[in-house]
Coordinates of C-alpha atoms and ligand atoms in Angstrom, one line a residue:
X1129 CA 25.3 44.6 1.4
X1130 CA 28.3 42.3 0.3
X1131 CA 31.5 42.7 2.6
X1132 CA 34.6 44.2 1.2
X1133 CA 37.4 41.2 0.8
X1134 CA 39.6 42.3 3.7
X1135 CA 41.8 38.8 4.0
X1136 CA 43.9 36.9 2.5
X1137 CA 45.0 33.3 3.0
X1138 CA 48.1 31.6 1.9
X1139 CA 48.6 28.2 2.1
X1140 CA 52.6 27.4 2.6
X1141 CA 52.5 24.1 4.5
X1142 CA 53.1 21.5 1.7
X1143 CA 56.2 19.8 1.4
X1144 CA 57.7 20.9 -2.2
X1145 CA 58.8 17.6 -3.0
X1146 CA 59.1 18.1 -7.1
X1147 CA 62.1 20.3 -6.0
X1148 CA 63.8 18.2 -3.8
X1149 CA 66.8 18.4 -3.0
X1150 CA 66.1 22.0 -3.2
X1151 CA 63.3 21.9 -0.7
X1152 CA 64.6 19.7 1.7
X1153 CA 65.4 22.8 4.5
X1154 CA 64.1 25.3 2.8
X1155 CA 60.1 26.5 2.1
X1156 CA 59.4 26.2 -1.5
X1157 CA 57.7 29.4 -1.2
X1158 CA 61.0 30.8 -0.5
X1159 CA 62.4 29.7 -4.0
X1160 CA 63.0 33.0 -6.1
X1161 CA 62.3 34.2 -9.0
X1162 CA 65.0 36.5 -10.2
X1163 CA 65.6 38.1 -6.7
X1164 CA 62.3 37.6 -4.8
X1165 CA 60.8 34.8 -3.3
X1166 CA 57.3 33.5 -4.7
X1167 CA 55.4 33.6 -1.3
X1168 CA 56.7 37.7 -1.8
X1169 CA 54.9 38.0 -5.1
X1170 CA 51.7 36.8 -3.6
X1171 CA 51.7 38.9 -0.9
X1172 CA 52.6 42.3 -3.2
X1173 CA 49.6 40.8 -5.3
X1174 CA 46.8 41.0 -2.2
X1175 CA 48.3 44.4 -0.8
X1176 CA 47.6 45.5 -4.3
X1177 CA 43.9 44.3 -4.2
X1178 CA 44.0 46.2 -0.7
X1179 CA 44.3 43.2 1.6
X1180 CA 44.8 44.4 5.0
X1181 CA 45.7 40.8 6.5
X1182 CA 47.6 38.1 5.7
X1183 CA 47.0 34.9 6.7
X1184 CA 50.0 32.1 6.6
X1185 CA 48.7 28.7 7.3
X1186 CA 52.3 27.0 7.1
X1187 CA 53.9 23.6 8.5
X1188 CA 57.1 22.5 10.4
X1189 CA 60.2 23.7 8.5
X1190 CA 58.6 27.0 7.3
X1191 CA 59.9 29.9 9.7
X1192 CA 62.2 31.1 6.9
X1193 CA 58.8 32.4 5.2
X1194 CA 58.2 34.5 8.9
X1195 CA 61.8 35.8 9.1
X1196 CA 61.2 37.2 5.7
X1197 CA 58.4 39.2 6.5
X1198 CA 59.8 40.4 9.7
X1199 CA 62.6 43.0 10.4
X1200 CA 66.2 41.4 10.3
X1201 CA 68.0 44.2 12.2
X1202 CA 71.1 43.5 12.0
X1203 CA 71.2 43.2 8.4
X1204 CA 68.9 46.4 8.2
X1205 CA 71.9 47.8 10.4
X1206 CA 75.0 46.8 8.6
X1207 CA 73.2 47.9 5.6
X1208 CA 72.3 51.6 7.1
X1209 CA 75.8 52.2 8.3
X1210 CA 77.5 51.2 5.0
X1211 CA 75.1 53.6 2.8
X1212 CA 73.1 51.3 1.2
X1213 CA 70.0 53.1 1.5
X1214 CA 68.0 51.6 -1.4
X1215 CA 68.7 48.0 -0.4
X1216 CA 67.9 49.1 3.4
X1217 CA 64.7 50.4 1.8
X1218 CA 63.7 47.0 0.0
X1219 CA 63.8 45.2 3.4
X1220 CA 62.1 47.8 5.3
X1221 CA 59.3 47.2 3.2
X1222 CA 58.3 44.1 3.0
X1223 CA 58.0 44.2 6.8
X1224 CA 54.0 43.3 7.1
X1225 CA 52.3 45.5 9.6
X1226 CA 52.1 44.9 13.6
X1227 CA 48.8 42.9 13.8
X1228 CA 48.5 42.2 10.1
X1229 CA 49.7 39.0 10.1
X1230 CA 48.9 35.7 11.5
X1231 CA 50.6 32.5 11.1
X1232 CA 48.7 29.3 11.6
X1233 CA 50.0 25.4 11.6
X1234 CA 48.8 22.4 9.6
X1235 CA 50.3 20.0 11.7
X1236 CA 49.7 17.3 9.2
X1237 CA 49.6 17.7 5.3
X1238 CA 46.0 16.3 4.5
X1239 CA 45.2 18.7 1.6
X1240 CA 45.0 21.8 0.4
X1241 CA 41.3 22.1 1.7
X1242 CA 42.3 21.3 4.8
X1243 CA 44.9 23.8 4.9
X1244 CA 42.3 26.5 4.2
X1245 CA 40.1 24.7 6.7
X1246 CA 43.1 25.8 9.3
X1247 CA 42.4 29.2 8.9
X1248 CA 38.8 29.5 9.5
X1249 CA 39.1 31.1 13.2
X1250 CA 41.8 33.7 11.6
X1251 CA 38.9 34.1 8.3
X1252 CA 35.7 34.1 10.4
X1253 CA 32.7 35.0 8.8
X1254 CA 33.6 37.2 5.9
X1255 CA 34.7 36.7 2.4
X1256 CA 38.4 36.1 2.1
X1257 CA 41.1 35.5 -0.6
X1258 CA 43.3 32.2 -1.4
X1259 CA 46.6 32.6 -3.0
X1260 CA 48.8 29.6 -3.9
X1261 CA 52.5 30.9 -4.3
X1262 CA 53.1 28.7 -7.1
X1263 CA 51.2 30.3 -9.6
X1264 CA 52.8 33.6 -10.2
X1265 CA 50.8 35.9 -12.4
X1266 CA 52.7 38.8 -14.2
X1267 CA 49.8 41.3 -15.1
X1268 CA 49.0 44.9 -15.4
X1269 CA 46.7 45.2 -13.2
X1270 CA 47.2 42.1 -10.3
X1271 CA 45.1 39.1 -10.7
X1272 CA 43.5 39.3 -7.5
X1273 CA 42.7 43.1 -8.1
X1274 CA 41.1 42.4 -11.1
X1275 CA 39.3 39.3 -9.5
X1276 CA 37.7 41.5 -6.7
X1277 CA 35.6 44.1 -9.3
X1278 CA 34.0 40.7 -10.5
X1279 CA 33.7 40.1 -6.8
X1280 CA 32.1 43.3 -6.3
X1281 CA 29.8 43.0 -9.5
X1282 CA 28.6 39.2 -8.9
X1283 CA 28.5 39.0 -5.0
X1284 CA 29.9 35.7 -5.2
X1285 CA 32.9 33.1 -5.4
X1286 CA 35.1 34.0 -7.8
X1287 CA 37.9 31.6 -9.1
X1288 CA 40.5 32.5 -11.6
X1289 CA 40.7 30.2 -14.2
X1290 CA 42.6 29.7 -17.9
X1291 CA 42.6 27.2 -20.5
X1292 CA 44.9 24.4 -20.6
X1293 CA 45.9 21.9 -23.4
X1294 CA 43.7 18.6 -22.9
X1295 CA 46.4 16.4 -22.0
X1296 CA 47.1 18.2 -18.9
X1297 CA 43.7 18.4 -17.1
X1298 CA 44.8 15.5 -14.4
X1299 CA 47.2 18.5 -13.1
X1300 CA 44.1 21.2 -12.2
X1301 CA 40.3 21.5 -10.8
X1302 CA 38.4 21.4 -13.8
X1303 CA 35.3 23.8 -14.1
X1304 CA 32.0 22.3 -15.7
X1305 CA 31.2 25.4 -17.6
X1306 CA 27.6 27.5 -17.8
X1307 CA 27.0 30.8 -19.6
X1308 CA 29.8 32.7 -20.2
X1309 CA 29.7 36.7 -20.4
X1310 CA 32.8 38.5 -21.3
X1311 CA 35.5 37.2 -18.7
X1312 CA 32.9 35.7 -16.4
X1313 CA 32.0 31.8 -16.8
X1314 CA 29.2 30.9 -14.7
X1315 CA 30.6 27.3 -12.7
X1316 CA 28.5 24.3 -13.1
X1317 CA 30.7 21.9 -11.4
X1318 CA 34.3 21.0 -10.4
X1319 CA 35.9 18.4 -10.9
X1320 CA 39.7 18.1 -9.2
X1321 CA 42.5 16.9 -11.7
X1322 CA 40.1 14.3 -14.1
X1323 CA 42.1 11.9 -16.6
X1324 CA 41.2 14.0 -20.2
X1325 CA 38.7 11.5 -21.2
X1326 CA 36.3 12.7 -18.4
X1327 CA 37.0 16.4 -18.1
X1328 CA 34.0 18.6 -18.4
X1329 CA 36.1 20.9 -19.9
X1330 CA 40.2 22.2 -20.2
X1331 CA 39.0 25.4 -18.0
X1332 CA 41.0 24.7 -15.2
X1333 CA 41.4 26.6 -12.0
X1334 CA 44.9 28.3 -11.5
X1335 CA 45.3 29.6 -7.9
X1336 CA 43.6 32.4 -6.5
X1337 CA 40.2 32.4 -5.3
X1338 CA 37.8 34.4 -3.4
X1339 CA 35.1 32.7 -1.5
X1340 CA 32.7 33.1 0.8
X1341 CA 32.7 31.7 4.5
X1342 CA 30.4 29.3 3.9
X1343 CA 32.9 27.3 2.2
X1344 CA 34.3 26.6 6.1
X1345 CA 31.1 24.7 6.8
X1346 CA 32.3 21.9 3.9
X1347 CA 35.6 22.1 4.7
X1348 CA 35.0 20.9 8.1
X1349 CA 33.2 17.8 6.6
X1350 CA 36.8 16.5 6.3
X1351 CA 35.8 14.3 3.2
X1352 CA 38.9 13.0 1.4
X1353 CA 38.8 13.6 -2.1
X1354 CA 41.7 12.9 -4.8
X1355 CA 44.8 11.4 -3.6
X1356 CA 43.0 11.0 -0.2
X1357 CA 43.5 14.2 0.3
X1358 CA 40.8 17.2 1.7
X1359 CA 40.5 19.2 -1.5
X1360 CA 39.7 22.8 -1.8
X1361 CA 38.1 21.9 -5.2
X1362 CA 35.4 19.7 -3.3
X1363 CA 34.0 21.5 -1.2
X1364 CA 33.9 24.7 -3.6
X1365 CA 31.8 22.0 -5.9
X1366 CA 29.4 22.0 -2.8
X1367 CA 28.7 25.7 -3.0
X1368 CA 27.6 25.8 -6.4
X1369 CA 24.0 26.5 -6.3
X1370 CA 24.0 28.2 -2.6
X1371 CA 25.5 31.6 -4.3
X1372 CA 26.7 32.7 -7.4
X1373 CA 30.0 31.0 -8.5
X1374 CA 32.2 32.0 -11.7
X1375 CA 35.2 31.5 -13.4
X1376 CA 37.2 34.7 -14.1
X1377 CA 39.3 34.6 -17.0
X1378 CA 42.1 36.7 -16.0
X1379 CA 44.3 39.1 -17.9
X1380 CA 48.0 38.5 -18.1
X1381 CA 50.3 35.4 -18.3
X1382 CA 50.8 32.7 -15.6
X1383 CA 53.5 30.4 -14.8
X1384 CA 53.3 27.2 -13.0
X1385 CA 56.2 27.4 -10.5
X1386 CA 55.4 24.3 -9.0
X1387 CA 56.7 22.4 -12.1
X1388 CA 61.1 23.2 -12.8
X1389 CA 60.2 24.2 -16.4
X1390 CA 57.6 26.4 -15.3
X1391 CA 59.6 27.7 -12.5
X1392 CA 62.7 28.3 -15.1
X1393 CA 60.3 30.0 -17.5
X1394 CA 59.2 32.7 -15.1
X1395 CA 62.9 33.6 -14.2
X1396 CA 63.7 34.1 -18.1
X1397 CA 59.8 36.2 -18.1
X1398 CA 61.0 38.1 -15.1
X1399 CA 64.2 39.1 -16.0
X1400 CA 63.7 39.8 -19.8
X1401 CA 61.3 42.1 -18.4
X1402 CA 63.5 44.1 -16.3
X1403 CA 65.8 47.1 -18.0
X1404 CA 68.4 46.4 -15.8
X1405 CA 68.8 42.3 -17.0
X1406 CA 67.0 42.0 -20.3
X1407 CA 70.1 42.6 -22.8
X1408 CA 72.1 40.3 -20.7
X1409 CA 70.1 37.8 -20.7
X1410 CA 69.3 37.9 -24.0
X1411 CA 72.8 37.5 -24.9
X1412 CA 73.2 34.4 -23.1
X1413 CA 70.3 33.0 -24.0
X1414 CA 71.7 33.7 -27.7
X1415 CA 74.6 32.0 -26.4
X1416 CA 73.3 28.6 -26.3
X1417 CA 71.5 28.3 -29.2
Ligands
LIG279 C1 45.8 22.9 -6.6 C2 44.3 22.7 -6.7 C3 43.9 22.6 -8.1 C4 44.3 23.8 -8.9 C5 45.8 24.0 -8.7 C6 46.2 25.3 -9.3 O1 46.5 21.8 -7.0 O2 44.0 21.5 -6.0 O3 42.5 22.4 -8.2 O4 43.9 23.7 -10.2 O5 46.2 24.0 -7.3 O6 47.6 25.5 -9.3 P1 48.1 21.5 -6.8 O7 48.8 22.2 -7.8 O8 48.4 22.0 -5.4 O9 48.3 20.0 -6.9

């Protein structure tokens, strides 16, 4: 019987360098959009796929992303005794559970395969989630909701994936693409971030994935990969033909918040979206036209 998907993983250690000087003393993660950080978005995403733990494999200079999911008292105080119950609330809640959360290090930034890798003990020997912060998904129903009824129905890994323009397939893992039914695409191969000329395809692989343990076994190999670096995409190529693996073409719009444009774009999404900003912004958007 195939295990229910009860972790989740989120990698946090790397170093945010495309927003330097931004980054320099603070977690990218904790870069918001609108009024929440990104690592927050991810988290609401697995708690609503019903992930009971969350799994931070982080690096030096990332405690701010552990203050923010822990109580801050004094603010919850001073916030309390003034009357400001709904902003009291909004902190309360993003407190994670006693014993739902673990924080791991990567003491050295050798990959984003390697930063799963860290969290194998934490994983064990179940099928778990990976969610990169940097993609932010704004959907109806969360991506990694929807991602987990394929789970359920294919009893295998599951990536989310979406079409990109050809020019930018050196930026992704690139699927080598089999049969496709509905928003399944059976994965061939993988490829991690080919020139255009030698892409299988422009499915790429946008960041959430749900894999099974035996991923840890390839992981451990260590093998450097692109950029020298332990890639996720590699050893998820290995697994291809152990169990099923597919591409799940997600519903709803994604924004690459690892890239400033990106990152500027979902603000402007995020905020248009909201009653309480959208004419606003409008209006100063019209402004500079
Ligand atoms: C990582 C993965 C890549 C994937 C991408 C999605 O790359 O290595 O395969 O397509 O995330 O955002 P990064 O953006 O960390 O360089």
């Amino acid at each position: 019987m195939i295990q229910r998907v009860r972790k989740a993983v989120f990698p946090v250690g790397g170093l945010g360098t495309r927003f330097l000087p931004a980054t320099k003393s603070m977690p990218k993660e904790m870069l918001p959009v609108v009024d929440k950080p990104l690592i927050q978005y991810a988290v609401e995403e697995a708690k609503a796929a019903g992930i009971e733990e969350f799994i931070f494999v982080t690096g030096r200079g990332k405690t701010a992303i552990e203050d923010h999911f822990d109580h801050s008292i004094e603010l919850e105080n001073i916030l309390s005794s003034t009357g400001r119950k709904s902003e009291a609330k909004l902190l309360s809640e993003l407190v994670l559970e006693p014993g739902q959360v673990a924080y791991t290090r990567q003491q050295e930034p050798l990959g984003l395969g390697h930063a799963v890798w860290c969290a194998r003990e934490l994983v064990g020997n179940e099928p778990f989630a990976v969610l990169l912060a940097d993609d932010l998904i704004q959907a109806e129903t969360p991506c990694l909701k929807q991602m987990l009824t394929a789970f359920y129905q294919t009893s295998g890994n599951i990536i989310a994936v979406m079409n990109v323009p050809k020019q930018h397939t050196a930026r992704y893992g690139i699927v080598d693409m089999g049969k496709e039914t509905g928003s399944l695409v059976e994965v061939k191969g993988l490829v991690e971030k080919p020139a255009p000329e030698k892409a299988p395809s422009t499915l790429s692989v946008i960041g959430r994935y749900i894999l099974l343990p035996e991923i840890f076994e390839y992981l451990g190999q260590k093998e450097k990969g692109r950029g020298g670096e332990i890639q996720l995409t590699d050893s998820m190529a290995k697994l291809i033909g152990n169990s099923p693996f597919h591409g799940f073409k997600f519903e709803g719009h994604r924004f690459d918040c690892g890239d400033k444009a990106g990152f500027i774009e979902a603000n402007l999404a995020f905020s248009l979206s909201r009653d309480d900003m959208r004419d606003e912004i409008f209006s100063i958007i019209e402004s500079y036209k």
